[in-house]
């Protein structure tokens, strides 16, 4: 069951990347913002230890990082769906995870800059793109992956100390 959640989560992540890419293309059509090659430069730095100049445009490596990160973080969302972490709250938390993964890798390699140094427009665009990714990934994962049967306490109380809903299902806050 968990292996299925992993594979289906990766598929959900790829669907989320497709949606995010489409949204970014639409946004760029209006704002005339150029393509970003930070993902490709980040993957190059991670795999070779070489930091490419900002002018570098490694297109193939850029796509590998863009789609690979989406699939990898989608795996986590698939496991969340199986574990009962579902719906819009899980999608919102997943947005934070996606942002954290990107920022950790980009800043640890020295390729990126901390988000608080960006323009407000760049911050909004990045968060919006990752939210599109996470909400689409979550919707697909929740559709493809059934929650695992709950094996915890059977007394009706969640880990948070609050009473579970009438369904008895474990939710995000239990």
JSON list of C-alpha atoms in Angstrom, two decimals:
[
{"chain": "A", "resi": 1, "resn": "UNK", "atom": "CA", "xyz": [0.00, 0.00, 0.00]},
{"chain": "A", "resi": 2, "resn": "UNK", "atom": "CA", "xyz": [2.76, 2.46, 0.88]},
{"chain": "A", "resi": 3, "resn": "UNK", "atom": "CA", "xyz": [4.66, 1.65, -2.32]},
{"chain": "A", "resi": 4, "resn": "UNK", "atom": "CA", "xyz": [1.52, 2.50, -4.27]},
{"chain": "A", "resi": 5, "resn": "UNK", "atom": "CA", "xyz": [1.26, 5.80, -2.36]},
{"chain": "A", "resi": 6, "resn": "UNK", "atom": "CA", "xyz": [4.87, 6.61, -3.27]},
{"chain": "A", "resi": 7, "resn": "UNK", "atom": "CA", "xyz": [4.40, 5.92, -6.99]},
{"chain": "A", "resi": 8, "resn": "UNK", "atom": "CA", "xyz": [1.03, 7.65, -7.17]},
{"chain": "A", "resi": 9, "resn": "UNK", "atom": "CA", "xyz": [2.41, 10.58, -5.17]},
{"chain": "A", "resi": 10, "resn": "UNK", "atom": "CA", "xyz": [5.21, 10.97, -7.71]},
{"chain": "A", "resi": 11, "resn": "UNK", "atom": "CA", "xyz": [2.63, 10.92, -10.52]},
{"chain": "A", "resi": 12, "resn": "UNK", "atom": "CA", "xyz": [0.56, 13.51, -8.64]},
{"chain": "A", "resi": 13, "resn": "UNK", "atom": "CA", "xyz": [3.70, 15.62, -8.27]},
{"chain": "A", "resi": 14, "resn": "UNK", "atom": "CA", "xyz": [4.34, 15.48, -12.02]},
{"chain": "A", "resi": 15, "resn": "UNK", "atom": "CA", "xyz": [0.75, 16.61, -12.67]},
{"chain": "A", "resi": 16, "resn": "UNK", "atom": "CA", "xyz": [1.33, 19.42, -10.18]},
{"chain": "A", "resi": 17, "resn": "UNK", "atom": "CA", "xyz": [4.51, 20.47, -12.00]},
{"chain": "A", "resi": 18, "resn": "UNK", "atom": "CA", "xyz": [2.60, 20.55, -15.29]},
{"chain": "A", "resi": 19, "resn": "UNK", "atom": "CA", "xyz": [-0.02, 22.83, -13.71]},
{"chain": "A", "resi": 20, "resn": "UNK", "atom": "CA", "xyz": [2.64, 25.04, -12.10]},
{"chain": "A", "resi": 21, "resn": "UNK", "atom": "CA", "xyz": [4.52, 25.31, -15.40]},
{"chain": "A", "resi": 22, "resn": "UNK", "atom": "CA", "xyz": [1.34, 26.25, -17.24]},
{"chain": "A", "resi": 23, "resn": "UNK", "atom": "CA", "xyz": [0.50, 28.88, -14.60]},
{"chain": "A", "resi": 24, "resn": "UNK", "atom": "CA", "xyz": [4.03, 30.29, -14.78]},
{"chain": "A", "resi": 25, "resn": "UNK", "atom": "CA", "xyz": [3.92, 30.47, -18.57]},
{"chain": "A", "resi": 26, "resn": "UNK", "atom": "CA", "xyz": [0.63, 32.37, -18.34]},
{"chain": "A", "resi": 27, "resn": "UNK", "atom": "CA", "xyz": [2.07, 34.71, -15.69]},
{"chain": "A", "resi": 28, "resn": "UNK", "atom": "CA", "xyz": [5.18, 35.34, -17.83]},
{"chain": "A", "resi": 29, "resn": "UNK", "atom": "CA", "xyz": [3.00, 36.20, -20.79]},
{"chain": "A", "resi": 30, "resn": "UNK", "atom": "CA", "xyz": [1.50, 39.05, -18.75]},
{"chain": "A", "resi": 31, "resn": "UNK", "atom": "CA", "xyz": [4.56, 40.17, -16.75]},
{"chain": "A", "resi": 32, "resn": "UNK", "atom": "CA", "xyz": [7.27, 39.48, -19.35]},
{"chain": "A", "resi": 33, "resn": "UNK", "atom": "CA", "xyz": [9.36, 37.91, -16.58]},
{"chain": "A", "resi": 34, "resn": "UNK", "atom": "CA", "xyz": [12.18, 35.83, -18.11]},
{"chain": "A", "resi": 35, "resn": "UNK", "atom": "CA", "xyz": [12.56, 32.10, -17.52]},
{"chain": "A", "resi": 36, "resn": "UNK", "atom": "CA", "xyz": [14.48, 31.12, -14.40]},
{"chain": "A", "resi": 37, "resn": "UNK", "atom": "CA", "xyz": [17.45, 28.80, -14.67]},
{"chain": "A", "resi": 38, "resn": "UNK", "atom": "CA", "xyz": [18.07, 28.67, -10.91]},
{"chain": "A", "resi": 39, "resn": "UNK", "atom": "CA", "xyz": [16.80, 25.04, -10.72]},
{"chain": "A", "resi": 40, "resn": "UNK", "atom": "CA", "xyz": [19.32, 23.92, -13.35]},
{"chain": "A", "resi": 41, "resn": "UNK", "atom": "CA", "xyz": [22.18, 25.80, -11.77]},
{"chain": "A", "resi": 42, "resn": "UNK", "atom": "CA", "xyz": [21.20, 24.33, -8.39]},
{"chain": "A", "resi": 43, "resn": "UNK", "atom": "CA", "xyz": [21.20, 20.76, -9.69]},
{"chain": "A", "resi": 44, "resn": "UNK", "atom": "CA", "xyz": [24.54, 21.36, -11.39]},
{"chain": "A", "resi": 45, "resn": "UNK", "atom": "CA", "xyz": [26.01, 22.64, -8.12]},
{"chain": "A", "resi": 46, "resn": "UNK", "atom": "CA", "xyz": [24.54, 19.70, -6.18]},
{"chain": "A", "resi": 47, "resn": "UNK", "atom": "CA", "xyz": [25.84, 17.03, -8.57]},
{"chain": "A", "resi": 48, "resn": "UNK", "atom": "CA", "xyz": [29.18, 18.46, -9.65]},
{"chain": "A", "resi": 49, "resn": "UNK", "atom": "CA", "xyz": [30.14, 20.99, -6.97]},
{"chain": "A", "resi": 50, "resn": "UNK", "atom": "CA", "xyz": [30.52, 23.56, -9.75]},
{"chain": "A", "resi": 51, "resn": "UNK", "atom": "CA", "xyz": [28.56, 26.80, -9.40]},
{"chain": "A", "resi": 52, "resn": "UNK", "atom": "CA", "xyz": [27.58, 28.08, -12.83]},
{"chain": "A", "resi": 53, "resn": "UNK", "atom": "CA", "xyz": [27.47, 31.83, -13.49]},
{"chain": "A", "resi": 54, "resn": "UNK", "atom": "CA", "xyz": [24.07, 33.55, -13.38]},
{"chain": "A", "resi": 55, "resn": "UNK", "atom": "CA", "xyz": [24.22, 33.90, -17.15]},
{"chain": "A", "resi": 56, "resn": "UNK", "atom": "CA", "xyz": [24.25, 30.09, -17.60]},
{"chain": "A", "resi": 57, "resn": "UNK", "atom": "CA", "xyz": [21.07, 28.57, -19.04]},
{"chain": "A", "resi": 58, "resn": "UNK", "atom": "CA", "xyz": [21.32, 24.78, -18.63]},
{"chain": "A", "resi": 59, "resn": "UNK", "atom": "CA", "xyz": [17.95, 23.92, -20.19]},
{"chain": "A", "resi": 60, "resn": "UNK", "atom": "CA", "xyz": [18.01, 20.11, -19.89]},
{"chain": "A", "resi": 61, "resn": "UNK", "atom": "CA", "xyz": [19.34, 20.15, -16.32]},
{"chain": "A", "resi": 62, "resn": "UNK", "atom": "CA", "xyz": [16.79, 22.85, -15.49]},
{"chain": "A", "resi": 63, "resn": "UNK", "atom": "CA", "xyz": [13.94, 20.57, -16.60]},
{"chain": "A", "resi": 64, "resn": "UNK", "atom": "CA", "xyz": [15.45, 17.61, -14.72]},
{"chain": "A", "resi": 65, "resn": "UNK", "atom": "CA", "xyz": [15.48, 19.62, -11.49]},
{"chain": "A", "resi": 66, "resn": "UNK", "atom": "CA", "xyz": [12.06, 21.21, -12.10]},
{"chain": "A", "resi": 67, "resn": "UNK", "atom": "CA", "xyz": [10.29, 17.90, -12.81]},
{"chain": "A", "resi": 68, "resn": "UNK", "atom": "CA", "xyz": [12.44, 15.78, -10.48]},
{"chain": "A", "resi": 69, "resn": "UNK", "atom": "CA", "xyz": [11.80, 18.00, -7.47]},
{"chain": "A", "resi": 70, "resn": "UNK", "atom": "CA", "xyz": [8.09, 18.00, -8.28]},
{"chain": "A", "resi": 71, "resn": "UNK", "atom": "CA", "xyz": [8.00, 14.21, -8.40]},
{"chain": "A", "resi": 72, "resn": "UNK", "atom": "CA", "xyz": [10.10, 13.85, -5.22]},
{"chain": "A", "resi": 73, "resn": "UNK", "atom": "CA", "xyz": [8.02, 16.28, -3.16]},
{"chain": "A", "resi": 74, "resn": "UNK", "atom": "CA", "xyz": [4.90, 14.69, -4.67]},
{"chain": "A", "resi": 75, "resn": "UNK", "atom": "CA", "xyz": [5.99, 11.40, -3.08]},
{"chain": "A", "resi": 76, "resn": "UNK", "atom": "CA", "xyz": [5.70, 13.06, 0.32]},
{"chain": "A", "resi": 77, "resn": "UNK", "atom": "CA", "xyz": [2.21, 14.34, -0.52]},
{"chain": "A", "resi": 78, "resn": "UNK", "atom": "CA", "xyz": [1.22, 10.83, -1.62]},
{"chain": "A", "resi": 79, "resn": "UNK", "atom": "CA", "xyz": [2.36, 9.40, 1.70]},
{"chain": "A", "resi": 80, "resn": "UNK", "atom": "CA", "xyz": [0.43, 12.15, 3.47]},
{"chain": "A", "resi": 81, "resn": "UNK", "atom": "CA", "xyz": [-2.72, 11.18, 1.55]},
{"chain": "A", "resi": 82, "resn": "UNK", "atom": "CA", "xyz": [-2.31, 7.56, 2.56]},
{"chain": "A", "resi": 83, "resn": "UNK", "atom": "CA", "xyz": [-1.68, 8.58, 6.17]},
{"chain": "A", "resi": 84, "resn": "UNK", "atom": "CA", "xyz": [-4.87, 10.63, 6.29]},
{"chain": "A", "resi": 85, "resn": "UNK", "atom": "CA", "xyz": [-3.28, 14.07, 5.84]},
{"chain": "A", "resi": 86, "resn": "UNK", "atom": "CA", "xyz": [-5.65, 15.23, 3.13]},
{"chain": "A", "resi": 87, "resn": "UNK", "atom": "CA", "xyz": [-7.54, 18.22, 1.81]},
{"chain": "A", "resi": 88, "resn": "UNK", "atom": "CA", "xyz": [-6.84, 21.91, 1.64]},
{"chain": "A", "resi": 89, "resn": "UNK", "atom": "CA", "xyz": [-4.99, 22.10, 4.97]},
{"chain": "A", "resi": 90, "resn": "UNK", "atom": "CA", "xyz": [-2.55, 19.42, 3.85]},
{"chain": "A", "resi": 91, "resn": "UNK", "atom": "CA", "xyz": [-2.16, 21.24, 0.53]},
{"chain": "A", "resi": 92, "resn": "UNK", "atom": "CA", "xyz": [-1.36, 24.50, 2.34]},
{"chain": "A", "resi": 93, "resn": "UNK", "atom": "CA", "xyz": [1.26, 22.77, 4.51]},
{"chain": "A", "resi": 94, "resn": "UNK", "atom": "CA", "xyz": [2.65, 21.07, 1.41]},
{"chain": "A", "resi": 95, "resn": "UNK", "atom": "CA", "xyz": [3.12, 24.50, -0.21]},
{"chain": "A", "resi": 96, "resn": "UNK", "atom": "CA", "xyz": [5.44, 25.39, 2.67]},
{"chain": "A", "resi": 97, "resn": "UNK", "atom": "CA", "xyz": [7.33, 22.12, 2.24]},
{"chain": "A", "resi": 98, "resn": "UNK", "atom": "CA", "xyz": [7.82, 22.74, -1.49]},
{"chain": "A", "resi": 99, "resn": "UNK", "atom": "CA", "xyz": [9.07, 26.26, -0.83]},
{"chain": "A", "resi": 100, "resn": "UNK", "atom": "CA", "xyz": [11.40, 24.99, 1.91]},
{"chain": "A", "resi": 101, "resn": "UNK", "atom": "CA", "xyz": [12.89, 22.27, -0.32]},
{"chain": "A", "resi": 102, "resn": "UNK", "atom": "CA", "xyz": [13.60, 24.74, -3.12]},
{"chain": "A", "resi": 103, "resn": "UNK", "atom": "CA", "xyz": [15.02, 27.41, -0.82]},
{"chain": "A", "resi": 104, "resn": "UNK", "atom": "CA", "xyz": [17.16, 24.96, 1.13]},
{"chain": "A", "resi": 105, "resn": "UNK", "atom": "CA", "xyz": [18.77, 23.52, -1.99]},
{"chain": "A", "resi": 106, "resn": "UNK", "atom": "CA", "xyz": [19.17, 26.86, -3.78]},
{"chain": "A", "resi": 107, "resn": "UNK", "atom": "CA", "xyz": [20.66, 28.64, -0.78]},
{"chain": "A", "resi": 108, "resn": "UNK", "atom": "CA", "xyz": [22.80, 25.74, 0.47]},
{"chain": "A", "resi": 109, "resn": "UNK", "atom": "CA", "xyz": [24.51, 25.62, -2.93]},
{"chain": "A", "resi": 110, "resn": "UNK", "atom": "CA", "xyz": [24.91, 29.40, -3.06]},
{"chain": "A", "resi": 111, "resn": "UNK", "atom": "CA", "xyz": [22.88, 29.58, -6.26]},
{"chain": "A", "resi": 112, "resn": "UNK", "atom": "CA", "xyz": [19.82, 31.29, -4.78]},
{"chain": "A", "resi": 113, "resn": "UNK", "atom": "CA", "xyz": [19.23, 34.26, -2.55]},
{"chain": "A", "resi": 114, "resn": "UNK", "atom": "CA", "xyz": [17.05, 34.33, 0.57]},
{"chain": "A", "resi": 115, "resn": "UNK", "atom": "CA", "xyz": [13.44, 35.16, -0.37]},
{"chain": "A", "resi": 116, "resn": "UNK", "atom": "CA", "xyz": [13.35, 38.24, 1.84]},
{"chain": "A", "resi": 117, "resn": "UNK", "atom": "CA", "xyz": [15.92, 39.81, -0.50]},
{"chain": "A", "resi": 118, "resn": "UNK", "atom": "CA", "xyz": [13.62, 39.39, -3.52]},
{"chain": "A", "resi": 119, "resn": "UNK", "atom": "CA", "xyz": [11.18, 41.93, -4.88]},
{"chain": "A", "resi": 120, "resn": "UNK", "atom": "CA", "xyz": [7.60, 41.63, -3.66]},
{"chain": "A", "resi": 121, "resn": "UNK", "atom": "CA", "xyz": [6.54, 40.57, -7.17]},
{"chain": "A", "resi": 122, "resn": "UNK", "atom": "CA", "xyz": [9.09, 37.74, -7.23]},
{"chain": "A", "resi": 123, "resn": "UNK", "atom": "CA", "xyz": [7.94, 36.57, -3.80]},
{"chain": "A", "resi": 124, "resn": "UNK", "atom": "CA", "xyz": [4.28, 36.55, -4.86]},
{"chain": "A", "resi": 125, "resn": "UNK", "atom": "CA", "xyz": [5.06, 34.75, -8.11]},
{"chain": "A", "resi": 126, "resn": "UNK", "atom": "CA", "xyz": [7.13, 32.07, -6.36]},
{"chain": "A", "resi": 127, "resn": "UNK", "atom": "CA", "xyz": [4.62, 31.40, -3.58]},
{"chain": "A", "resi": 128, "resn": "UNK", "atom": "CA", "xyz": [1.70, 31.39, -6.04]},
{"chain": "A", "resi": 129, "resn": "UNK", "atom": "CA", "xyz": [3.47, 28.94, -8.35]},
{"chain": "A", "resi": 130, "resn": "UNK", "atom": "CA", "xyz": [4.29, 26.59, -5.48]},
{"chain": "A", "resi": 131, "resn": "UNK", "atom": "CA", "xyz": [0.71, 26.86, -4.20]},
{"chain": "A", "resi": 132, "resn": "UNK", "atom": "CA", "xyz": [-0.63, 25.87, -7.63]},
{"chain": "A", "resi": 133, "resn": "UNK", "atom": "CA", "xyz": [1.79, 22.94, -7.61]},
{"chain": "A", "resi": 134, "resn": "UNK", "atom": "CA", "xyz": [0.82, 21.81, -4.10]},
{"chain": "A", "resi": 135, "resn": "UNK", "atom": "CA", "xyz": [-2.94, 22.19, -4.45]},
{"chain": "A", "resi": 136, "resn": "UNK", "atom": "CA", "xyz": [-3.01, 20.34, -7.79]},
{"chain": "A", "resi": 137, "resn": "UNK", "atom": "CA", "xyz": [-0.62, 17.68, -6.48]},
{"chain": "A", "resi": 138, "resn": "UNK", "atom": "CA", "xyz": [-2.78, 17.29, -3.39]},
{"chain": "A", "resi": 139, "resn": "UNK", "atom": "CA", "xyz": [-6.03, 17.06, -5.33]},
{"chain": "A", "resi": 140, "resn": "UNK", "atom": "CA", "xyz": [-4.57, 14.36, -7.57]},
{"chain": "A", "resi": 141, "resn": "UNK", "atom": "CA", "xyz": [-2.96, 12.46, -4.67]},
{"chain": "A", "resi": 142, "resn": "UNK", "atom": "CA", "xyz": [-6.16, 12.56, -2.61]},
{"chain": "A", "resi": 143, "resn": "UNK", "atom": "CA", "xyz": [-8.07, 11.24, -5.63]},
{"chain": "A", "resi": 144, "resn": "UNK", "atom": "CA", "xyz": [-5.60, 8.44, -6.46]},
{"chain": "A", "resi": 145, "resn": "UNK", "atom": "CA", "xyz": [-4.65, 7.30, -2.95]},
{"chain": "A", "resi": 146, "resn": "UNK", "atom": "CA", "xyz": [-7.06, 5.91, -0.38]},
{"chain": "A", "resi": 147, "resn": "UNK", "atom": "CA", "xyz": [-6.31, 6.63, 3.27]},
{"chain": "A", "resi": 148, "resn": "UNK", "atom": "CA", "xyz": [-4.77, 3.73, 5.16]},
{"chain": "A", "resi": 149, "resn": "UNK", "atom": "CA", "xyz": [-6.88, 2.17, 7.88]},
{"chain": "A", "resi": 150, "resn": "UNK", "atom": "CA", "xyz": [-6.19, 3.86, 11.22]},
{"chain": "A", "resi": 151, "resn": "UNK", "atom": "CA", "xyz": [-4.38, 1.63, 13.71]},
{"chain": "A", "resi": 152, "resn": "UNK", "atom": "CA", "xyz": [-4.06, 4.10, 16.59]},
{"chain": "A", "resi": 153, "resn": "UNK", "atom": "CA", "xyz": [-6.06, 4.49, 19.78]},
{"chain": "A", "resi": 154, "resn": "UNK", "atom": "CA", "xyz": [-9.65, 3.39, 19.39]},
{"chain": "A", "resi": 155, "resn": "UNK", "atom": "CA", "xyz": [-11.05, 5.65, 22.11]},
{"chain": "A", "resi": 156, "resn": "UNK", "atom": "CA", "xyz": [-12.14, 8.40, 19.71]},
{"chain": "A", "resi": 157, "resn": "UNK", "atom": "CA", "xyz": [-9.55, 10.92, 20.86]},
{"chain": "A", "resi": 158, "resn": "UNK", "atom": "CA", "xyz": [-6.91, 12.31, 18.50]},
{"chain": "A", "resi": 159, "resn": "UNK", "atom": "CA", "xyz": [-3.27, 13.04, 19.31]},
{"chain": "A", "resi": 160, "resn": "UNK", "atom": "CA", "xyz": [-4.16, 16.70, 19.81]},
{"chain": "A", "resi": 161, "resn": "UNK", "atom": "CA", "xyz": [-6.44, 15.77, 22.71]},
{"chain": "A", "resi": 162, "resn": "UNK", "atom": "CA", "xyz": [-9.51, 16.84, 20.77]},
{"chain": "A", "resi": 163, "resn": "UNK", "atom": "CA", "xyz": [-12.48, 14.66, 20.03]},
{"chain": "A", "resi": 164, "resn": "UNK", "atom": "CA", "xyz": [-12.54, 13.28, 16.48]},
{"chain": "A", "resi": 165, "resn": "UNK", "atom": "CA", "xyz": [-15.37, 14.21, 14.16]},
{"chain": "A", "resi": 166, "resn": "UNK", "atom": "CA", "xyz": [-18.45, 12.03, 13.73]},
{"chain": "A", "resi": 167, "resn": "UNK", "atom": "CA", "xyz": [-16.74, 10.04, 11.00]},
{"chain": "A", "resi": 168, "resn": "UNK", "atom": "CA", "xyz": [-14.02, 8.92, 13.42]},
{"chain": "A", "resi": 169, "resn": "UNK", "atom": "CA", "xyz": [-11.44, 9.57, 10.69]},
{"chain": "A", "resi": 170, "resn": "UNK", "atom": "CA", "xyz": [-8.03, 10.86, 11.63]},
{"chain": "A", "resi": 171, "resn": "UNK", "atom": "CA", "xyz": [-7.54, 14.31, 10.19]},
{"chain": "A", "resi": 172, "resn": "UNK", "atom": "CA", "xyz": [-4.68, 16.75, 9.77]},
{"chain": "A", "resi": 173, "resn": "UNK", "atom": "CA", "xyz": [-4.86, 18.09, 13.33]},
{"chain": "A", "resi": 174, "resn": "UNK", "atom": "CA", "xyz": [-5.29, 14.74, 15.16]}
]
